[in-house]
C-alpha cells in the first residue's frame, strides 16, 4: 500500500482523493456522498479538532514522556505526528514509503477498511515539557502550573502527568486505538507511553444536536455542559485568548483529565431517593429535582436540591460563573485486586484557564457524590491552536 | 518473527517494490530498487466485458496506467495485481470519468483486475532485465561471508564453553558449573536466530520447562540451570549435559555449511532485539539463575554484529537508518551501564537481575523497543 492509498475501498470517492494528485479529481467530487463527508472532521483549522467537535462515542487517550534530549528530534516528531494524524483523520493509512516485503508496513493496518469515524487527534503539552530540556522554559504559560491537591483524590503516579498528551476520539474504538498506537510507534526513541486510557462511551454532549448520554451511575451526564453552538460562552470559557502570557497558545485550550473511579458496587446498593439527592436530578428523566424536563434550569433556590447535591456545587451559579467544556468518557479496566469493578469516568474538560477546573473541583470538596468516587489519575495539558496548511503541532512554541 | 533458512522467494518478490502511485506528496522516498528500463504508458479501458490493457506487455521501468470508463455501469475500478497482491489502483471511475496511477515495475507477470466485469482479470507482462540481486553487490556479498565466519567462530566458542560447563556438571562441582553456565550461554545468545533455523535444535538446547508438553522431556541449558540454581542438586544431570554438548556440536556442523542472505541477517538482528524485550527484560529466560543481563548483552552484541557486517552497504543505501540504529544502540548500552559490576554476580560482569526493579526494567525495555523499531528498517535497505 502506498502512503496515500485510502483505507476505505468502499468509499472510493475519498479514496481517489487519498491517492492524491490523480486525474480523477472530478470523479472524487462527484462521488463524495454526504454520508462520507460527515465521517471526516477537518484536520487543518485555526483551532484543534476534538474540542468543540460534536463528541464522538469512543476515546483512546495517551500521555507520553519525552525521552530524547534533542530538541530537533522532538520538533521532527511533532511534524511526523501532524502528517500522520492528518492522514488518519481522512481515513488514510499512515504515510511512509512503499510496500516492501522486507520492511514492516508503515501503517499497522488495523484500521484499513474502516470508515474515518470522525476521528480527531488532539495534542497537548504538559507542565513538565517546559523544564530545561528543550529550551522551552520561557515559553511556559503561567497558567500551566501543576494542579493543587484536590478532594477527593488519591492519585496513582502511573496514571498522572506526562510531557505530552494525545486525545484520539472517533465513533469506532479501533480507529482511536489505531491512531494512538501508530503515533506511539512513530515516536519510539523520542517518546515513551506514560499512561493510556480507553473510553468506551461518551458521557457528555458538546453539541445541541446530541442527546445527553448516561454515565456509569445511570444518570444523564452533561445536561448543562457548554455546547459548540454557544459560541459566546465557548469564547469566554474554552478558547485561550489575548489574556495568556504566551502568544503561541492563543486559540488553544487547557485540557484537564481526571481518571475518576466509581465505587460501583456501593453505588448500586444506594436507594433511589438518595441516588437522586446525590446528583440533584431524577434518575429516569434527568430533570433537576423539583423540575419536570431534563433541560429545565435547576431551581437552586429551592430545597428540592440538597445543599450537597452534585449539580448544585458544580453549577456556574455556585462557582462565580466558572464553566467547563466537558468531554469525558466511561471506562472500565476490569476488576481490582479485591474483585470489585474498576471503572468510572475518565473526565476530560477543556477550558480557558485551569483555575476554572480548580474552582469547581474545590467547590466539589463537599459533594455528596464523593462517597462514591475517587480521582485516581490526573493530567493537565496546554493544547496549542490548530494547524493550518504547512504548519505542524507546536510550531509556534518552537519559534 | 519466523526464521527461514533461505529467503530467495522473499527477496525476489521484494523486487516488485513500487513507488507511490499518482504522485502522492507525502511519500518522498525514491524507489529502493527501481528496475532500469523504459516503462511507458498503458491504456486500460473499463467496459462491461473487462479491462484489457494496451499494450499487454511493456518494458520494465516507470509505467503509467491511464484508466478510463466509457460506459461500464457495473465496473468502476482497475487494480494492478502481482501474485494476488494489489500494487496500485484507480477506484471510483463511473462512466465518463478517467484517472490513472503510476508505478515502478520490474520484470514479471502481473494482472489487471476490474471487479464486476464479465472477465475480471487480464494478464499484463513486464519484460526486460531481471531485478537486481544482492549478489551483484560486492559489499553485501562480503557482508554475508563475514557474517558466516563470525557465526562459525561464535559457535566454536559455544562448543568449547559448553564442554567446560558439562565437565563441571559431571564433576559435581556446582559452584564451578554455575559460573561456567553463563560463560557458555553468552555464545548461544549471540547466534540464536541462526540456531532457530534447524527444527528442534533450539528447543533442545535452549527450551524452557513450559516449552515441553511433558515436563519430563525438559532438557538443555535451562534444565541444568534449574538443577544448579533451584534444586541445587546435580543428580542425574550428566546425561543431560552430554546431550547438550551433542546438540551444540550438531549446530557447529550445520553452521559450517550455512550461507545467509543480507535481509536474513538483518531480520535476525531485529529478532535478537525482540528476544531481549520478550524474554530478557522480563526475567523469563534465566528464571533460576537470574543471569538475564548476560543474555541481554549477548543478544545485543549478536544483533549489532549482524548490523555491523551490513553497515558498509547500509551506509550507501540508507545512512539515516544506520545512524538511527547506532544512536538507539548507544542508548541501550547507556541504559545497561548502571548494572555493570566487576567481577559481578557469578563473574558475569553484571548484577543479579532479580535485584533490578520493575521500574528499572521498564526503562531498559523502552530503550530496547526503540532499537528494535529502528533495526526493523534495515532489511529492506540491504536487498540489492
XYZ file of N, CA and C in Angstrom, chain A residues 1-5 9 12-13 15 19-24 26-27 31 95 97-104 185 188-189 192-193, chain B residues 10 13 17-22 24 26-27 29 32 86 89-92 97-98 100 263 267 328 366 369-370 373 376 379-380 383:
192
model
N 0.841 -1.200 0.000
C 0.000 0.000 0.000
C 0.876 1.250 0.000
N 0.477 2.194 -0.716
C 1.264 3.418 -0.732
C 0.716 4.384 0.299
N 1.453 5.407 0.530
C 1.115 6.334 1.596
C -0.263 6.936 1.410
N -0.645 7.156 0.199
C -1.900 7.879 0.007
C -3.085 6.967 -0.244
N -2.880 5.675 -0.187
C -3.994 4.809 -0.522
C -5.033 4.847 0.588
N -11.865 1.229 0.811
C -12.141 0.918 -0.584
C -13.606 1.177 -0.919
N -14.986 5.103 -2.170
C -13.856 5.328 -3.045
C -13.790 6.754 -3.560
N -14.819 7.520 -3.352
C -14.702 8.923 -3.747
C -13.545 9.546 -2.997
N -11.309 7.816 -1.595
C -10.129 7.025 -1.932
C -9.351 7.674 -3.045
N -5.430 8.897 -2.919
C -4.332 8.514 -3.793
C -3.579 9.762 -4.209
N -4.291 10.837 -4.335
C -3.610 12.119 -4.406
C -3.139 12.496 -5.790
N -3.507 13.642 -6.237
C -2.942 14.167 -7.471
C -3.357 13.404 -8.705
N -4.362 12.623 -8.616
C -4.780 11.859 -9.784
C -5.614 12.716 -10.709
N -5.727 12.218 -11.909
C -6.516 12.933 -12.908
C -7.987 12.924 -12.517
N -8.312 12.065 -11.566
C -9.714 11.821 -11.285
C -10.314 12.776 -10.271
N -12.311 15.103 -10.648
C -13.743 15.260 -10.885
C -14.501 14.036 -10.384
N -13.879 12.881 -10.541
C -14.531 11.665 -10.056
C -14.724 11.738 -8.560
N -18.355 11.688 -6.434
C -18.685 10.529 -5.605
C -18.678 10.840 -4.118
N 1.358 7.593 6.377
C 2.290 7.654 5.245
C 3.655 7.116 5.633
N 6.431 5.611 2.808
C 7.136 4.713 1.929
C 6.233 3.681 1.308
N 6.842 2.883 0.484
C 6.086 1.960 -0.335
C 6.046 0.588 0.311
N 5.107 -0.202 -0.173
C 5.036 -1.576 0.294
C 6.339 -2.280 -0.044
N 6.889 -2.944 0.922
C 8.151 -3.637 0.708
C 8.117 -4.872 1.595
N 8.262 -6.007 0.959
C 8.103 -7.250 1.725
C 9.165 -7.423 2.792
N 10.259 -6.710 2.680
C 11.313 -6.841 3.684
C 11.255 -5.742 4.745
N 10.230 -4.897 4.690
C 10.114 -3.838 5.707
C 8.763 -3.966 6.395
N 8.709 -3.653 7.676
C 7.396 -3.638 8.320
C 6.552 -2.522 7.684
N 4.181 4.452 17.944
C 5.209 3.740 17.174
C 6.125 4.718 16.446
N 8.882 6.083 18.772
C 9.849 5.262 19.511
C 11.228 5.910 19.461
N 11.866 5.898 20.615
C 13.191 6.511 20.715
C 13.119 7.980 21.071
N 8.048 7.951 25.139
C 7.532 6.657 25.616
C 6.143 6.898 26.198
N 5.314 5.886 26.095
C 3.991 5.981 26.706
C 4.139 6.028 28.216
N 11.396 -14.562 -0.948
C 11.048 -13.241 -0.438
C 11.860 -12.166 -1.127
N 10.471 -11.468 -4.548
C 9.205 -10.734 -4.513
C 9.432 -9.281 -4.135
N 8.872 -4.024 -5.339
C 8.604 -2.816 -4.564
C 8.314 -1.639 -5.482
N 7.320 -0.899 -5.109
C 6.814 0.086 -6.050
C 6.941 1.488 -5.497
N 6.884 2.402 -6.361
C 6.859 3.785 -5.905
C 5.416 4.198 -5.678
N 5.252 5.278 -5.020
C 3.913 5.750 -4.708
C 3.141 5.991 -5.985
N 1.864 5.609 -5.961
C 1.096 5.880 -7.161
C 0.641 7.318 -7.182
N 0.451 7.775 -8.362
C -0.214 9.048 -8.570
C 0.445 10.234 -7.902
N 1.695 10.824 -4.899
C 1.341 11.202 -3.536
C 2.469 11.991 -2.906
N 3.065 12.873 0.117
C 3.548 12.514 1.450
C 4.740 11.571 1.386
N 4.920 10.929 0.274
C 5.979 9.949 0.190
C 7.121 10.481 -0.651
N 10.140 9.121 -0.733
C 11.208 8.147 -0.883
C 11.434 7.776 -2.339
N 13.323 2.056 -3.880
C 14.512 1.468 -3.298
C 15.217 0.550 -4.274
N -2.347 -6.423 -4.324
C -2.621 -5.214 -5.081
C -1.445 -4.244 -4.974
N -3.985 1.095 -7.819
C -5.368 1.042 -8.269
C -5.879 2.428 -8.633
N -6.911 2.434 -9.461
C -7.718 3.621 -9.674
C -9.140 3.201 -9.395
N -9.722 3.821 -8.374
C -11.067 3.449 -7.987
C -12.059 4.501 -8.459
N -13.307 4.111 -8.365
C -14.366 5.089 -8.426
C -14.502 5.806 -9.751
N -15.658 9.030 -16.717
C -14.518 9.571 -15.972
C -13.232 8.839 -16.337
N -12.115 9.535 -16.145
C -10.848 8.841 -16.316
C -9.903 9.185 -15.172
N -5.925 7.415 -13.244
C -4.753 6.588 -13.502
C -3.845 6.477 -12.305
N 19.124 -9.812 3.885
C 17.871 -9.491 4.581
C 17.654 -10.435 5.761
N 17.050 -9.328 9.482
C 15.882 -9.752 10.256
C 16.300 -10.498 11.516
N 20.355 4.517 18.766
C 19.487 3.743 19.663
C 20.291 2.666 20.395
N 12.092 0.175 27.326
C 11.791 1.290 26.423
C 12.964 1.564 25.488
N 13.046 -1.285 22.934
C 11.954 -1.113 21.972
C 12.342 -0.121 20.873
N 12.975 0.951 21.276
C 13.375 1.974 20.303
C 14.419 1.411 19.337
N 12.655 -1.044 16.815
C 11.893 -0.336 15.775
C 12.844 0.161 14.680
N 14.309 -2.777 12.573
C 13.366 -3.411 11.654
C 13.350 -2.732 10.286
N 16.420 -4.378 6.971
C 16.362 -5.463 5.978
C 15.998 -4.967 4.580
N 15.012 -4.092 4.516
C 14.559 -3.629 3.207
C 15.618 -2.801 2.492
N 18.652 -5.252 0.296
C 18.220 -6.346 -0.574
C 18.916 -6.326 -1.933
